[in-house]
GROMACS .gro file of C-alpha atoms in nm:
model
  256
    1ARG     CA    1   0.009   0.007   0.017
    2ALA     CA    2   0.275   0.230   0.048
    3LEU     CA    3   0.442   0.206  -0.264
    4ARG     CA    4   0.128   0.226  -0.400
    5GLU     CA    5   0.110   0.587  -0.241
    6VAL     CA    6   0.399   0.679  -0.402
    7LYS     CA    7   0.253   0.696  -0.705
    8THR     CA    8   0.010   0.950  -0.586
    9LEU     CA    9   0.298   1.168  -0.475
   10ILE     CA   10   0.265   1.405  -0.861
   11HIS     CA   11   0.417   1.741  -0.701
   12LEU     CA   12   0.758   1.542  -0.641
   13ASN     CA   13   0.931   1.430  -0.959
   14GLN     CA   14   1.053   1.114  -1.072
   15SER     CA   15   1.373   1.070  -0.862
   16GLN     CA   16   1.216   1.219  -0.566
   17ARG     CA   17   0.963   0.943  -0.596
   18ASP     CA   18   1.270   0.687  -0.623
   19ALA     CA   19   1.405   0.861  -0.315
   20VAL     CA   20   1.067   0.801  -0.106
   21ARG     CA   21   1.016   0.499  -0.247
   22SER     CA   22   1.360   0.353  -0.122
   23ALA     CA   23   1.348   0.450   0.215
   24LEU     CA   24   1.014   0.270   0.252
   25ARG     CA   25   1.154  -0.019   0.081
   26THR     CA   26   1.496  -0.066   0.310
   27THR     CA   27   1.630  -0.003   0.680
   28CYS     CA   28   1.892   0.244   0.556
   29THR     CA   29   1.914   0.512   0.273
   30VAL     CA   30   2.114   0.761   0.187
   31ILE     CA   31   1.983   1.060  -0.040
   32GLN     CA   32   2.235   1.272  -0.214
   33GLY     CA   33   2.143   1.639  -0.425
   34PRO     CA   34   2.232   1.934  -0.528
   35PRO     CA   35   2.120   2.244  -0.385
   36GLY     CA   36   1.813   2.305  -0.478
   37THR     CA   37   1.690   1.942  -0.611
   38GLY     CA   38   1.421   1.909  -0.345
   39LYS     CA   39   1.571   1.699  -0.037
   40THR     CA   40   1.379   1.866   0.235
   41HIS     CA   41   1.017   1.859   0.033
   42VAL     CA   42   1.134   1.460  -0.002
   43SER     CA   43   1.274   1.457   0.339
   44VAL     CA   44   0.916   1.554   0.451
   45GLN     CA   45   0.705   1.341   0.224
   46ILE     CA   46   0.903   1.098   0.374
   47MET     CA   47   0.814   1.138   0.760
   48LYS     CA   48   0.484   1.194   0.630
   49MET     CA   49   0.445   0.834   0.453
   50TRP     CA   50   0.656   0.646   0.784
   51SER     CA   51   0.382   0.792   1.012
   52LYS     CA   52   0.042   0.786   0.797
   53ILE     CA   53   0.101   0.494   0.608
   54LEU     CA   54   0.361   0.258   0.770
   55ASP     CA   55   0.195   0.384   1.121
   56LEU     CA   56   0.572   0.367   1.293
   57SER     CA   57   0.602   0.545   1.601
   58PRO     CA   58   0.797   0.753   1.727
   59LEU     CA   59   1.010   0.902   1.457
   60LEU     CA   60   1.284   1.183   1.472
   61ALA     CA   61   1.352   1.432   1.212
   62THR     CA   62   1.681   1.571   1.295
   63SER     CA   63   2.043   1.794   1.201
   64ASP     CA   64   2.289   1.903   1.289
   65SER     CA   65   2.212   2.318   1.232
   66ASN     CA   66   1.897   2.456   1.381
   67VAL     CA   67   1.763   2.612   1.051
   68ALA     CA   68   1.756   2.265   0.851
   69VAL     CA   69   1.523   2.100   1.150
   70ASP     CA   70   1.319   2.404   1.119
   71ASN     CA   71   1.233   2.367   0.775
   72ILE     CA   72   1.135   2.026   0.853
   73ALA     CA   73   0.927   2.133   1.085
   74MET     CA   74   0.762   2.378   0.878
   75GLY     CA   75   0.758   2.140   0.600
   76LEU     CA   76   0.544   1.856   0.811
   77ARG     CA   77   0.336   2.144   0.968
   78LYS     CA   78   0.180   2.197   0.649
   79GLU     CA   79   0.144   1.856   0.523
   80GLY     CA   80  -0.072   1.827   0.875
   81VAL     CA   81   0.166   1.589   1.056
   82LYS     CA   82   0.156   1.634   1.416
   83ALA     CA   83   0.534   1.729   1.493
   84VAL     CA   84   0.658   1.875   1.754
   85ARG     CA   85   1.008   2.145   1.804
   86VAL     CA   86   1.210   2.064   2.088
   87GLY     CA   87   1.480   2.327   2.165
   88ARG     CA   88   1.635   2.624   2.283
   89PRO     CA   89   1.314   2.907   2.236
   90ASP     CA   90   1.543   3.159   2.066
   91LYS     CA   91   1.734   2.877   1.857
   92ILE     CA   92   1.400   2.799   1.673
   93ASN     CA   93   1.196   3.029   1.385
   94ARG     CA   94   0.935   3.223   1.547
   95ILE     CA   95   0.687   3.085   1.277
   96LEU     CA   96   0.709   2.792   1.478
   97GLU     CA   97   0.670   2.857   1.814
   98GLU     CA   98   0.304   2.688   1.825
   99ILE     CA   99   0.426   2.405   1.840
  100THR     CA  100   0.755   2.450   2.022
  101LEU     CA  101   0.724   2.155   2.320
  102GLU     CA  102   0.686   2.515   2.579
  103CYS     CA  103   0.440   2.642   2.372
  104LEU     CA  104   0.261   2.293   2.397
  105LEU     CA  105   0.376   2.222   2.780
  106GLU     CA  106   0.202   2.571   2.844
  107LYS     CA  107  -0.148   2.500   2.677
  108GLU     CA  108  -0.167   2.186   2.849
  109LYS     CA  109  -0.092   2.319   3.151
  110VAL     CA  110  -0.383   2.564   3.103
  111GLU     CA  111  -0.629   2.306   2.955
  112LEU     CA  112  -0.578   2.101   3.288
  113ASP     CA  113  -0.670   2.355   3.540
  114ASN     CA  114  -0.987   2.394   3.346
  115ARG     CA  115  -1.047   2.084   3.357
  116LYS     CA  116  -0.952   2.070   3.762
  117TYR     CA  117  -1.180   2.367   3.776
  118GLU     CA  118  -1.476   2.211   3.574
  119ALA     CA  119  -1.417   1.905   3.789
  120ARG     CA  120  -1.532   2.105   4.103
  121TYR     CA  121  -1.754   2.325   3.976
  122ARG     CA  122  -1.924   2.001   3.931
  123SER     CA  123  -1.833   1.861   4.251
  124ARG     CA  124  -2.023   2.185   4.443
  125SER     CA  125  -2.319   2.136   4.180
  126ARG     CA  126  -2.355   1.802   4.342
  127SER     CA  127  -2.283   1.881   4.699
  128LYS     CA  128  -2.560   2.172   4.690
  129SER     CA  129  -2.850   1.936   4.577
  130GLY     CA  130  -2.672   1.645   4.789
  131SER     CA  131  -2.840   1.451   5.064
  132PRO     CA  132  -2.936   1.593   5.399
  133PHE     CA  133  -2.670   1.313   5.571
  134ALA     CA  134  -2.395   1.475   5.391
  135ASP     CA  135  -2.557   1.814   5.549
  136ARG     CA  136  -2.576   1.683   5.865
  137LYS     CA  137  -2.177   1.534   5.815
  138LYS     CA  138  -2.030   1.882   5.657
  139LYS     CA  139  -2.199   2.095   6.002
  140ARG     CA  140  -2.033   1.786   6.205
  141ASP     CA  141  -1.702   1.826   6.024
  142ARG     CA  142  -1.750   2.217   6.113
  143ALA     CA  143  -1.855   2.182   6.486
  144ILE     CA  144  -1.510   1.954   6.501
  145SER     CA  145  -1.304   2.189   6.345
  146ARG     CA  146  -1.412   2.471   6.575
  147SER     CA  147  -1.324   2.279   6.900
  148PRO     CA  148  -0.987   2.389   7.070
  149SER     CA  149  -0.729   2.180   7.023
  150PRO     CA  150  -0.605   1.958   7.266
  151ALA     CA  151  -0.299   2.033   7.512
  152GLY     CA  152   0.007   2.037   7.392
  153SER     CA  153  -0.119   2.035   7.044
  154GLU     CA  154   0.023   2.423   6.998
  155ASN     CA  155   0.350   2.245   6.989
  156GLY     CA  156   0.292   1.956   6.762
  157ASP     CA  157   0.168   2.262   6.504
  158LYS     CA  158   0.450   2.446   6.510
  159ASP     CA  159   0.647   2.119   6.420
  160LYS     CA  160   0.426   2.047   6.114
  161GLY     CA  161   0.488   2.429   6.012
  162LYS     CA  162   0.846   2.342   6.005
  163GLY     CA  163   0.955   2.237   5.621
  164LYS     CA  164   0.619   2.320   5.511
  165GLY     CA  165   0.650   2.399   5.125
  166LYS     CA  166   0.930   2.142   5.059
  167GLY     CA  167   0.922   1.953   4.794
  168LYS     CA  168   0.648   2.190   4.590
  169GLY     CA  169   0.884   2.289   4.358
  170LYS     CA  170   0.997   1.904   4.293
  171GLY     CA  171   0.637   1.849   4.269
  172LYS     CA  172   0.605   2.105   4.021
  173VAL     CA  173   0.930   1.976   3.775
  174GLY     CA  174   0.771   1.676   3.826
  175ALA     CA  175   0.444   1.697   3.689
  176ASP     CA  176   0.593   1.924   3.443
  177PHE     CA  177   0.797   1.700   3.313
  178ASP     CA  178   0.547   1.362   3.309
  179LEU     CA  179   0.319   1.692   3.065
  180GLN     CA  180   0.630   1.657   2.822
  181MET     CA  181   0.695   1.310   2.797
  182ARG     CA  182   0.273   1.302   2.715
  183ILE     CA  183   0.337   1.579   2.438
  184LEU     CA  184   0.653   1.414   2.293
  185GLN     CA  185   0.461   1.079   2.323
  186ASP     CA  186   0.114   1.165   2.150
  187ALA     CA  187   0.365   1.360   1.866
  188ASP     CA  188   0.411   1.138   1.525
  189VAL     CA  189   0.711   1.347   1.455
  190ILE     CA  190   1.023   1.492   1.723
  191CYS     CA  191   1.237   1.729   1.586
  192THR     CA  192   1.560   1.818   1.715
  193THR     CA  193   1.923   1.852   1.681
  194THR     CA  194   2.115   1.585   1.653
  195ILE     CA  195   2.304   1.688   1.981
  196SER     CA  196   2.000   1.735   2.161
  197SER     CA  197   1.869   1.400   2.083
  198GLY     CA  198   2.131   1.241   2.283
  199GLY     CA  199   2.015   1.422   2.629
  200ASP     CA  200   1.881   1.248   2.914
  201PHE     CA  201   1.521   1.391   2.789
  202PHE     CA  202   1.506   1.171   2.545
  203SER     CA  203   1.669   0.812   2.730
  204LYS     CA  204   1.334   0.678   2.727
  205PHE     CA  205   1.282   0.689   2.329
  206ALA     CA  206   1.385   0.423   2.111
  207PHE     CA  207   1.259   0.564   1.740
  208ALA     CA  208   1.132   0.354   1.493
  209GLY     CA  209   1.250   0.580   1.237
  210ILE     CA  210   1.556   0.877   1.170
  211LEU     CA  211   1.605   1.126   0.949
  212VAL     CA  212   1.905   1.302   0.968
  213ASP     CA  213   1.888   1.587   0.694
  214GLU     CA  214   2.265   1.783   0.602
  215ALA     CA  215   2.428   1.482   0.676
  216ALA     CA  216   2.711   1.645   0.544
  217GLN     CA  217   2.723   1.883   0.727
  218ALA     CA  218   2.778   1.721   1.058
  219THR     CA  219   3.032   1.523   1.198
  220GLU     CA  220   3.041   1.199   1.223
  221LEU     CA  221   3.029   1.160   1.617
  222ALA     CA  222   2.733   1.396   1.624
  223ALA     CA  223   2.534   1.228   1.305
  224VAL     CA  224   2.592   0.910   1.532
  225VAL     CA  225   2.438   1.056   1.829
  226PRO     CA  226   2.088   0.964   1.807
  227LEU     CA  227   2.158   0.658   1.619
  228ILE     CA  228   2.410   0.501   1.953
  229LEU     CA  229   2.231   0.670   2.188
  230ARG     CA  230   1.879   0.639   2.099
  231GLY     CA  231   1.833   0.369   1.842
  232THR     CA  232   1.661   0.318   1.538
  233GLN     CA  233   1.465   0.073   1.316
  234ARG     CA  234   1.468   0.275   0.988
  235LEU     CA  235   1.740   0.530   0.867
  236VAL     CA  236   1.746   0.797   0.606
  237LEU     CA  237   2.070   1.033   0.583
  238VAL     CA  238   2.005   1.342   0.356
  239GLY     CA  239   2.287   1.595   0.171
  240ASP     CA  240   2.532   1.670  -0.055
  241GLN     CA  241   2.902   1.573   0.037
  242CYS     CA  242   2.998   1.866  -0.235
  243GLN     CA  243   2.827   2.162  -0.009
  244LEU     CA  244   2.986   2.315   0.285
  245PRO     CA  245   3.173   2.067   0.513
  246PRO     CA  246   3.121   2.035   0.944
  247THR     CA  247   3.268   2.328   1.084
  248VAL     CA  248   3.456   2.220   1.366
  249GLN     CA  249   3.599   2.478   1.632
  250SER     CA  250   3.961   2.398   1.788
  251THR     CA  251   4.151   2.668   1.926
  252GLU     CA  252   4.458   2.372   1.875
  253ALA     CA  253   4.369   2.401   1.495
  254GLU     CA  254   4.360   2.759   1.496
  255GLU     CA  255   4.713   2.833   1.662
  256ARG     CA  256   4.866   2.615   1.410
   0.00000   0.00000   0.00000
């Protein structure tokens, strides 16, 4: 079925369709093309076919540069693929702000707060129209709360106050992390740089497919980070060895 779908990609030329077909057939594909030959368009179509036709998940679209990752993310967004852009906000194109992990996290937290508010509102409505037994229990609880505290409880209250607020920050960070993991797990494609993909943040992910764009502009070590640390069932390397080589900053080389 996937190979039949390739024929419907009439906006691609024959060589581009052959590249997509190869990525669907084999576990490792290398796509080379000069500037302006539509490598990014082919990359987007490969990720789309992997996700929508082969139902592979999770997927990683990566590159050594933030610009290349942004280009793929923009293409996926136009194609209706649910992509999440992960990285430093100041390094990401503002056009992609809505699909950055930070923005999606804030939206998720707002929706969660709204759901909690609605749940509390519904519970209050039910309690107001509840049985007389519930009202009687409330009155009894209020009477108990107004009763004087037993001897020695003052010191106990003081002890209770100690350490109050401790762990609140950790709880918030943990809750945010859980929400971030849920957002990434719900995404069709995760878009980030090769180095970022090797961070502890992605330690729980083993990708069904990885596409490395501008592979010739990345050092060997940078290119293999997602492959070795995360692993994958399918791999596509896209680039052109005739374009700019990797940029390596070395004080020792500069002094020589």
